[in-house]
Amino acid sequence: MVFKSSTFSLLLFLFLFLLSPTKPSLALKHPQKPRKPCKSMSFYFHDVLYNGKNAKNATSAIVAAPAWANTTIMAGQNHFGDLVIFDDPITLTNDFHATPVGRAQGLYFYDKKEVFTAWLGFSFVFNSSEHKGTLNFAGADPLMNKTRDISIIGGTGDFFMARGVATLMTDAFEGEVYFRLRTDIQLYECW
Amino acid sequence: MVFKSSTFSLLLFLFLFLLSPTKPSLALKHPQKPRKPCKSMSFYFHDVLYNGKNAKNATSAIVAAPAWANTTIMAGQNHFGDLVIFDDPITLTNDFHATPVGRAQGLYFYDKKEVFTAWLGFSFVFNSSEHKGTLNFAGADPLMNKTRDISIIGGTGDFFMARGVATLMTDAFEGEVYFRLRTDIQLYECW
Amino acid sequence: MVFKSSTFSLLLFLFLFLLSPTKPSLALKHPQKPRKPCKSMSFYFHDVLYNGKNAKNATSAIVAAPAWANTTIMAGQNHFGDLVIFDDPITLTNDFHATPVGRAQGLYFYDKKEVFTAWLGFSFVFNSSEHKGTLNFAGADPLMNKTRDISIIGGTGDFFMARGVATLMTDAFEGEVYFRLRTDIQLYECW
């Protein structure tokens, strides 16, 4: 074969560059995917738990409890076994009275006797000029930790097929009646 | 360096073509993924809720309710807090008596006081000559809307690792005892 | 245009090779993805159900039941409608007394009258020298089958954005008080 050496060098460079394993989209299997989010958002949601006296304002209620407890008063042993259904307003700031941009709807339950820990399955249902659609969440919430990561397992509408990670932070709480969660959303799969 | 200019042009073209951002699979990060489903299917499932009198026919039952309600009669305020476990037949047509191709198994709960809205976590468990395996679903179901999109978060067997979106439509209902949901499944990730 | 034929051949080869449809990562849509796991792990978790007498040792409790049952004794009809919240130790071997590497936390419920079948939504919360982070699971568990596949729908920490399939096997059980599940985890999406 006859090449001008400079032509050959360029071809070789091109070939190696395009097949380089450090280029994620060209590696044939199990590429290291980029951990840079394709979308980042931050919200607050506000939970007011029914306690027998606040029917008008409550946004959530205990609906299941273990044999040793009931559905009005949180169970002993760090509320182990209490399951709560909620419809909580989502706001852009930490102000409970800000205009909601959607609702956080789903369930949480306390699942450890020795320390406060919960598990969450819920959706953000957006209905604002900025966002229409839903994001679906699932995961463990060891709520005594300053930050907790849960999974964003899917989405619809503006968030069609999204996946990601949400970092939860307890921004405020008042006894067993009110808590406010900051939710930092990072989507890593956008369509 | 010495090139024939035509060779250089071709190399340049090749280089630019292969790295062009309009070619999704070659874009290095956050490519726009094709929204064409890799599989589409449509099913109906049928829910007969236990109401104290229909033990033989019921396919579902309330198992949790808020303090102001019970597990036999649906709660007031749009059933807020009622949690139902179901094992519903899946059919290819809207005929309740058609041979089921599988079962829809999981839970739903009503989670808003002002309007009927539910949240679903369930599986389609297929057992027919056409399909073996499962699809897993999660998401908000604002059931007064004509169509509602929920997430398909995973699958097994024939639907190994599947992801997608399911569009729910209330095809029929009879008071608080029976409803039939049409489920249009679009998978966007197939393995 | 003027080419040395050998240069042209190499260019042609390069062009065809890079665009070949048999190279999965370059196919433009719905590529057949490799079914080779990027990570495989095997664990056991141990569930001790509260039965009214074992408060000290119990790792789980019935918190919801249908109208015809209660939260202390498992319901008839294959426990249909019983919903259990659990915080179970995860071990590397089948020894209940082995040092746990984490906790399986979440819920399961029985959802069929004619045969034992359950549905699971839970997390593995790892806290060992080897693994930090969580894996989130959802799916149907027809527990009379020797093996059952459920979906791994997300992860955090060491398992950031993971997806996969978990195969469950009942490794042991004692009446209605204890069961041990072997969980073979295969991740097919690793980041």
XYZ file of C-alpha atoms in Angstrom:
573
model
C 0.000 0.000 0.000
C 1.130 3.510 -0.718
C 0.215 6.423 1.557
C 1.455 9.849 2.077
C 2.501 9.450 5.696
C 0.624 12.545 6.759
C -2.623 11.209 5.281
C -2.117 7.918 7.065
C -1.486 9.700 10.356
C -4.689 11.637 10.035
C -6.663 8.499 9.234
C -5.124 6.727 12.168
C -5.932 9.605 14.473
C -9.503 9.740 13.189
C -9.906 5.986 13.621
C -8.521 5.918 17.141
C -10.381 9.029 18.197
C -13.730 7.681 17.059
C -13.261 4.285 18.685
C -11.647 5.518 21.867
C -13.120 3.832 24.969
C -13.169 7.167 26.743
C -15.947 8.294 24.418
C -19.045 6.943 26.173
C -21.465 6.738 23.269
C -19.197 4.552 21.218
C -18.188 1.977 23.822
C -19.987 -1.224 23.021
C -21.264 -2.242 26.439
C -21.670 -0.882 29.946
C -20.245 2.500 29.125
C -19.546 4.853 31.974
C -22.455 7.228 31.554
C -22.000 10.944 32.185
C -23.204 11.944 35.656
C -24.082 15.447 34.537
C -27.814 16.092 34.995
C -29.859 16.965 31.913
C -32.290 18.888 34.131
C -32.095 20.258 37.690
C -35.002 21.660 39.700
C -35.711 22.435 43.335
C -39.065 22.413 45.132
C -40.605 22.346 48.590
C -43.595 20.336 49.682
C -45.629 20.732 52.810
C -47.321 17.980 54.818
C -49.991 18.715 57.418
C -50.935 15.453 59.132
C -54.465 14.884 60.384
C -54.418 14.562 64.192
C -58.122 14.477 65.047
C -58.480 18.247 65.341
C -57.261 19.767 62.072
C -59.574 18.235 59.467
C -59.813 21.482 57.499
C -56.098 22.096 57.065
C -54.757 18.546 56.978
C -53.191 17.448 53.700
C -52.499 13.888 54.842
C -53.891 11.172 57.101
C -52.752 7.950 58.724
C -54.760 5.169 57.065
C -53.000 2.078 58.420
C -51.272 1.293 61.700
C -50.010 -1.779 63.524
C -52.138 -3.738 66.016
C -50.787 -1.727 68.962
C -51.753 1.677 67.510
C -54.526 3.576 65.731
C -55.052 5.924 62.800
C -55.392 9.187 64.762
C -52.254 9.259 66.924
C -48.808 8.354 65.623
C -47.617 4.980 66.925
C -44.859 4.564 69.488
C -41.493 3.088 68.541
C -40.734 5.860 66.048
C -44.119 5.441 64.356
C -43.176 2.009 63.036
C -46.028 0.730 60.913
C -47.897 3.995 60.400
C -48.854 4.454 56.751
C -49.900 7.918 55.567
C -51.610 9.031 52.354
C -50.912 12.610 51.313
C -51.864 15.338 48.859
C -49.338 18.060 49.635
C -48.858 21.427 47.926
C -45.570 21.917 46.042
C -44.075 25.410 46.149
C -41.020 27.058 44.644
C -40.024 28.679 47.944
C -40.287 27.490 51.524
C -43.411 29.628 52.050
C -46.425 27.419 52.808
C -48.685 30.153 51.440
C -46.902 30.539 48.090
C -48.980 29.618 45.043
C -48.533 25.871 44.514
C -47.026 24.715 41.213
C -48.411 21.222 41.705
C -49.208 18.531 44.249
C -47.091 15.793 45.790
C -49.436 12.799 45.963
C -48.737 9.357 47.333
C -47.869 7.484 50.487
C -45.178 7.264 53.087
C -44.793 4.867 55.965
C -42.479 4.605 58.944
C -40.561 1.349 58.864
C -38.046 1.158 61.710
C -38.595 0.819 65.439
C -35.240 2.181 66.639
C -35.072 5.443 64.721
C -37.268 7.597 62.455
C -37.053 6.149 58.974
C -39.677 6.160 56.243
C -40.308 4.825 52.757
C -41.904 6.906 50.039
C -43.879 6.150 46.891
C -45.398 9.248 45.299
C -45.732 11.548 42.311
C -45.145 15.217 41.686
C -48.171 16.256 39.621
C -47.278 19.581 38.023
C -49.886 22.025 36.846
C -48.268 25.378 36.272
C -47.420 27.563 33.309
C -43.880 26.220 33.499
C -44.469 22.494 33.906
C -47.201 20.039 32.944
C -46.768 16.363 33.637
C -45.636 14.075 36.427
C -42.500 12.700 38.039
C -42.681 9.415 39.952
C -40.545 8.691 43.010
C -39.703 5.670 45.165
C -37.196 5.003 47.879
C -36.037 4.907 51.460
C -36.029 8.110 53.514
C -33.854 7.794 56.638
C -35.176 11.125 57.765
C -32.722 11.810 60.589
C -29.992 12.195 57.944
C -29.524 15.744 56.706
C -29.859 14.640 53.065
C -31.438 11.492 51.648
C -31.432 10.290 48.043
C -34.420 8.558 46.477
C -35.024 7.382 42.917
C -37.003 9.141 40.214
C -38.345 6.089 38.425
C -40.297 7.623 35.564
C -42.208 10.596 34.268
C -44.892 11.745 31.873
C -45.779 14.907 29.936
C -42.934 17.409 30.098
C -40.987 14.733 31.964
C -41.685 11.918 29.503
C -39.601 8.835 30.405
C -37.402 10.799 32.812
C -35.169 9.104 35.358
C -32.985 10.591 38.054
C -32.248 11.078 41.713
C -33.973 13.384 44.196
C -32.232 14.633 47.311
C -34.599 15.239 50.235
C -33.880 17.634 53.099
C -36.159 18.323 56.068
C -36.451 22.092 55.841
C -38.744 22.475 58.854
C -41.073 20.521 61.122
C -43.510 21.190 63.941
C -43.972 18.236 66.237
C -45.993 15.467 64.593
C -48.277 17.774 62.619
C -46.198 19.593 60.004
C -43.073 19.020 57.984
C -41.615 20.680 54.917
C -39.292 18.804 52.601
C -36.916 20.448 50.190
C -36.577 18.256 47.109
C -33.615 18.789 44.797
C -34.340 16.970 41.563
C -31.590 15.908 39.195
C -32.690 14.150 36.017
C -30.016 12.100 34.261
C -32.244 10.634 31.567
C -34.247 13.138 29.523
C -36.101 12.355 26.293
C 1.766 18.522 6.082
C 0.973 17.549 2.542
C -2.521 16.590 1.394
C -4.294 16.276 -1.840
C -7.076 18.765 -1.178
C -9.789 16.302 -2.253
C -8.582 13.736 0.264
C -8.598 16.328 2.957
C -12.141 17.378 2.047
C -13.383 13.837 2.278
C -11.704 13.327 5.631
C -13.198 16.542 6.886
C -16.645 15.543 5.676
C -16.343 12.145 7.285
C -15.175 13.659 10.527
C -17.958 16.225 10.684
C -20.636 13.777 9.564
C -19.775 11.252 12.220
C -19.674 13.795 15.009
C -22.708 15.754 13.889
C -25.011 16.571 16.822
C -28.055 15.766 14.684
C -27.159 12.068 14.767
C -28.604 11.027 18.147
C -26.509 7.951 18.875
C -23.294 9.813 18.334
C -24.033 12.875 20.403
C -21.861 12.661 23.464
C -24.408 13.489 26.139
C -28.135 13.813 26.647
C -29.111 12.874 23.142
C -32.698 13.461 22.119
C -34.011 9.903 22.188
C -36.523 8.711 19.599
C -40.104 8.811 20.928
C -41.225 5.988 18.684
C -42.427 3.029 20.796
C -40.602 -0.280 20.371
C -43.789 -2.097 21.433
C -47.463 -1.079 21.667
C -50.231 -3.107 23.291
C -53.751 -2.444 24.564
C -55.597 -4.220 27.377
C -58.590 -3.862 29.665
C -58.723 -4.702 33.332
C -61.754 -5.084 35.523
C -62.081 -4.174 39.188
C -64.960 -5.446 41.344
C -64.663 -3.849 44.788
C -65.800 -5.721 47.900
C -68.751 -3.887 49.473
C -69.834 -6.302 52.209
C -72.210 -8.259 49.985
C -70.217 -9.492 46.976
C -67.483 -11.626 48.536
C -67.697 -14.223 45.772
C -67.249 -11.876 42.837
C -65.060 -9.191 44.349
C -61.548 -8.881 42.884
C -60.455 -6.141 45.276
C -60.985 -4.914 48.826
C -60.395 -1.806 50.897
C -57.714 -2.686 53.447
C -56.928 0.716 54.912
C -58.988 3.845 55.542
C -58.645 7.065 57.503
C -59.845 7.459 61.095
C -63.240 8.796 59.957
C -64.048 5.807 57.717
C -63.941 1.994 57.557
C -62.890 -0.813 55.213
C -66.359 -1.785 53.954
C -67.826 1.484 52.697
C -65.856 3.989 50.639
C -64.912 7.092 52.620
C -66.472 10.512 52.079
C -64.471 13.402 50.595
C -63.875 11.549 47.334
C -62.656 8.437 49.155
C -59.546 10.228 50.410
C -57.418 7.756 52.311
C -59.021 4.524 51.095
C -56.375 2.009 50.057
C -57.453 -0.972 47.937
C -55.608 -4.204 47.100
C -56.642 -5.846 43.842
C -56.250 -8.948 41.704
C -58.107 -7.988 38.530
C -58.495 -9.989 35.307
C -56.838 -8.523 32.195
C -58.698 -9.025 28.912
C -57.996 -8.142 25.297
C -61.504 -6.743 24.777
C -63.835 -4.822 27.061
C -65.807 -8.027 27.796
C -65.556 -8.910 31.498
C -66.219 -12.544 30.576
C -63.463 -12.820 27.958
C -60.677 -15.275 28.786
C -58.116 -13.351 30.845
C -54.582 -13.080 29.457
C -53.226 -12.235 32.885
C -53.914 -10.440 36.141
C -53.420 -6.850 37.222
C -52.171 -7.126 40.814
C -51.323 -4.336 43.201
C -52.778 -1.421 45.077
C -54.482 1.873 44.465
C -55.479 4.557 46.901
C -57.516 7.737 46.697
C -55.429 10.736 47.646
C -57.360 13.961 47.219
C -60.317 15.329 49.168
C -61.672 17.753 46.542
C -61.880 15.466 43.520
C -61.466 11.782 42.636
C -57.772 11.138 42.202
C -55.839 7.954 42.858
C -52.297 6.625 42.895
C -51.402 3.216 41.491
C -48.607 0.724 42.117
C -49.196 -2.606 40.393
C -48.037 -5.268 37.962
C -49.490 -6.867 34.878
C -48.720 -10.556 35.347
C -49.128 -12.168 31.936
C -49.817 -15.843 31.509
C -51.021 -16.468 27.989
C -49.701 -18.177 24.875
C -48.691 -14.742 23.601
C -47.038 -13.216 26.671
C -45.191 -14.524 29.729
C -43.685 -12.120 32.182
C -44.588 -8.960 34.027
C -44.781 -5.211 33.563
C -44.567 -2.942 36.612
C -46.435 0.366 36.849
C -46.451 3.397 39.151
C -48.019 6.800 38.996
C -50.778 9.279 39.635
C -54.231 8.621 38.217
C -56.369 11.793 38.186
C -59.319 9.656 37.173
C -61.732 12.403 36.183
C -59.449 13.160 33.223
C -60.332 11.267 30.062
C -56.763 9.975 29.696
C -54.039 9.679 32.323
C -50.396 8.712 31.799
C -48.504 6.598 34.313
C -44.986 5.162 34.187
C -43.964 1.645 33.271
C -40.966 1.323 35.543
C -39.681 -2.155 34.709
C -40.476 -5.596 33.411
C -39.463 -9.240 33.482
C -39.704 -12.282 31.201
C -40.915 -11.245 27.732
C -40.718 -7.665 28.982
C -37.212 -7.900 30.432
C -36.012 -4.434 31.553
C -38.823 -2.666 29.683
C -39.739 0.959 30.339
C -42.511 3.072 28.916
C -45.720 4.969 29.466
C -49.247 3.609 29.915
C -52.297 5.685 29.099
C -55.310 4.847 31.262
C -58.920 5.485 30.235
C -62.005 4.682 32.308
C -63.940 2.557 29.853
C -66.927 1.927 32.152
C -67.956 2.074 35.778
C -70.934 1.119 37.930
C -71.256 3.178 41.086
C -68.592 2.263 43.620
C -68.506 -1.437 42.787
C -67.120 -1.857 39.278
C -64.772 -0.078 36.941
C -62.999 -1.089 33.762
C -59.777 0.587 32.705
C -58.444 0.554 29.183
C -54.645 0.538 29.332
C -52.688 1.541 26.238
C -49.108 0.476 26.736
C -46.239 2.060 24.846
C -42.785 0.700 25.582
C -39.880 2.969 24.629
C -37.113 0.814 26.052
C -37.023 -2.807 24.885
C -34.145 -5.230 25.445
C -11.426 13.937 -7.710
C -8.066 12.261 -7.417
C -7.369 9.506 -4.907
C -4.769 6.934 -4.419
C -7.020 3.866 -4.513
C -5.612 2.478 -1.278
C -6.484 5.671 0.544
C -9.997 5.520 -0.818
C -10.362 1.872 0.313
C -9.324 2.693 3.806
C -11.733 5.605 3.955
C -14.532 3.413 2.658
C -13.763 0.705 5.181
C -13.650 3.229 7.982
C -16.938 4.755 6.883
C -18.758 1.427 6.605
C -17.294 0.026 9.790
C -18.376 2.979 11.867
C -21.902 3.058 10.495
C -22.470 -0.694 10.461
C -25.888 -1.611 11.883
C -24.407 -4.625 13.644
C -22.646 -2.308 16.064
C -25.323 -1.773 18.734
C -24.216 1.576 20.033
C -24.391 3.064 16.575
C -27.829 1.794 15.545
C -30.124 4.769 15.545
C -33.146 3.278 17.275
C -34.210 0.380 19.470
C -30.888 -1.408 19.521
C -30.833 -4.897 20.977
C -29.112 -4.188 24.269
C -26.627 -6.648 25.725
C -28.229 -8.881 28.406
C -24.947 -9.334 30.235
C -25.186 -7.930 33.773
C -22.795 -5.119 34.696
C -23.035 -6.222 38.347
C -24.227 -9.417 40.081
C -24.777 -9.838 43.814
C -26.596 -12.286 46.072
C -28.139 -11.617 49.488
C -30.574 -13.091 52.002
C -33.135 -11.190 53.991
C -35.081 -12.398 56.991
C -38.657 -11.489 57.908
C -40.063 -12.137 61.408
C -43.753 -11.196 61.394
C -45.407 -9.831 64.519
C -48.067 -12.270 65.733
C -49.112 -10.749 69.051
C -46.470 -12.588 71.086
C -43.085 -11.763 69.553
C -42.870 -7.977 69.836
C -39.176 -8.086 70.725
C -37.992 -10.140 67.781
C -40.483 -9.117 65.105
C -39.032 -7.226 62.120
C -42.399 -6.670 60.437
C -46.062 -6.128 61.241
C -49.425 -6.300 59.512
C -50.721 -2.727 59.346
C -53.728 -3.124 57.056
C -56.217 -5.938 56.498
C -59.569 -6.385 54.788
C -62.894 -5.934 56.610
C -63.084 -9.657 57.460
C -59.687 -9.798 59.189
C -57.434 -7.949 61.643
C -53.824 -6.811 62.017
C -52.645 -9.522 64.425
C -53.592 -12.767 62.671
C -53.041 -13.361 58.960
C -56.305 -13.279 56.977
C -57.949 -16.340 55.464
C -58.071 -16.853 51.692
C -54.271 -16.908 51.384
C -53.921 -13.698 53.373
C -55.590 -11.658 50.623
C -55.535 -8.015 51.637
C -52.933 -8.215 54.415
C -50.373 -5.433 54.052
C -47.111 -5.732 55.985
C -44.409 -3.137 56.689
C -40.932 -4.536 57.279
C -37.412 -3.659 58.352
C -35.538 -6.906 57.725
C -31.814 -7.617 58.155
C -29.865 -8.412 54.964
C -27.101 -10.991 55.287
C -24.521 -12.449 52.931
C -25.268 -16.008 54.021
C -28.484 -17.736 55.048
C -27.564 -17.366 58.737
C -30.101 -15.154 60.536
C -27.397 -14.298 63.077
C -24.755 -13.216 60.555
C -23.756 -9.544 60.745
C -26.222 -7.637 58.564
C -24.821 -5.672 55.615
C -27.954 -3.559 55.447
C -31.728 -3.551 55.853
C -34.548 -4.451 53.488
C -37.210 -1.813 54.193
C -40.623 -1.470 52.626
C -43.966 -3.177 52.273
C -45.476 -6.346 50.898
C -49.076 -7.345 50.595
C -50.915 -10.520 49.682
C -53.104 -9.954 46.661
C -54.767 -13.184 45.549
C -57.484 -15.255 47.217
C -56.819 -18.576 45.481
C -53.088 -18.946 46.047
C -50.266 -17.238 47.958
C -49.120 -14.294 45.893
C -47.670 -11.004 47.045
C -46.551 -7.641 45.696
C -43.423 -5.927 46.921
C -42.217 -2.332 47.063
C -39.024 -1.902 49.077
C -35.404 -0.789 49.248
C -32.154 -2.455 50.128
C -30.394 0.106 52.321
C -26.738 -0.883 52.432
C -24.426 0.177 55.203
C -21.313 -1.954 55.112
C -17.670 -1.472 54.282
C -18.403 -2.905 50.852
C -21.567 -1.057 49.878
C -23.145 2.298 50.716
C -26.345 3.347 49.019
C -29.731 1.925 48.116
C -31.428 -0.242 45.535
C -35.183 0.144 44.973
C -37.422 -2.764 44.001
C -41.007 -3.244 42.786
C -42.949 -6.157 41.423
C -45.164 -9.180 41.743
C -44.021 -12.108 43.877
C -46.004 -15.273 43.086
C -44.328 -16.920 46.034
C -45.329 -20.512 45.345
C -43.032 -20.432 42.289
C -39.484 -21.563 42.984
C -38.055 -18.381 41.453
C -39.730 -15.017 40.868
C -38.351 -12.003 39.024
C -39.024 -8.452 40.161
C -37.727 -5.125 38.856
C -34.894 -3.047 40.253
C -36.233 0.383 39.384
C -33.473 2.668 40.624
C -30.606 3.164 43.003
C -28.522 5.732 44.835
C -24.976 6.023 46.239
C -22.848 3.114 45.026
C -25.839 2.074 42.932
C -26.499 5.487 41.400
C -29.195 5.214 38.693
C -28.964 1.400 38.596
C -31.618 -0.760 36.947
C -31.943 -4.512 36.770
C -33.810 -7.645 37.716
C -33.833 -9.472 41.052
C -34.662 -13.156 41.297
C -36.333 -14.112 44.580
C -36.243 -17.611 46.081
C -37.870 -18.686 49.340
C -34.894 -20.181 51.129
C -36.782 -21.158 54.297
C -39.995 -20.459 56.175
C -41.577 -21.335 59.490
C -45.372 -21.204 59.478
C -46.633 -17.656 59.322
C -43.895 -16.159 61.477
C -40.599 -16.410 59.591
C -39.379 -16.494 56.030
C -36.003 -16.017 54.436
C -35.680 -14.834 50.851
C -32.610 -15.309 48.733
C -32.286 -12.355 46.374
C -30.070 -12.681 43.308
C -29.473 -9.225 41.925
C -28.451 -8.605 38.342
C -27.899 -5.010 37.326
C -28.030 -4.287 33.596
C -27.687 -0.537 33.815
C -24.710 0.771 35.792
C -23.482 4.372 35.817
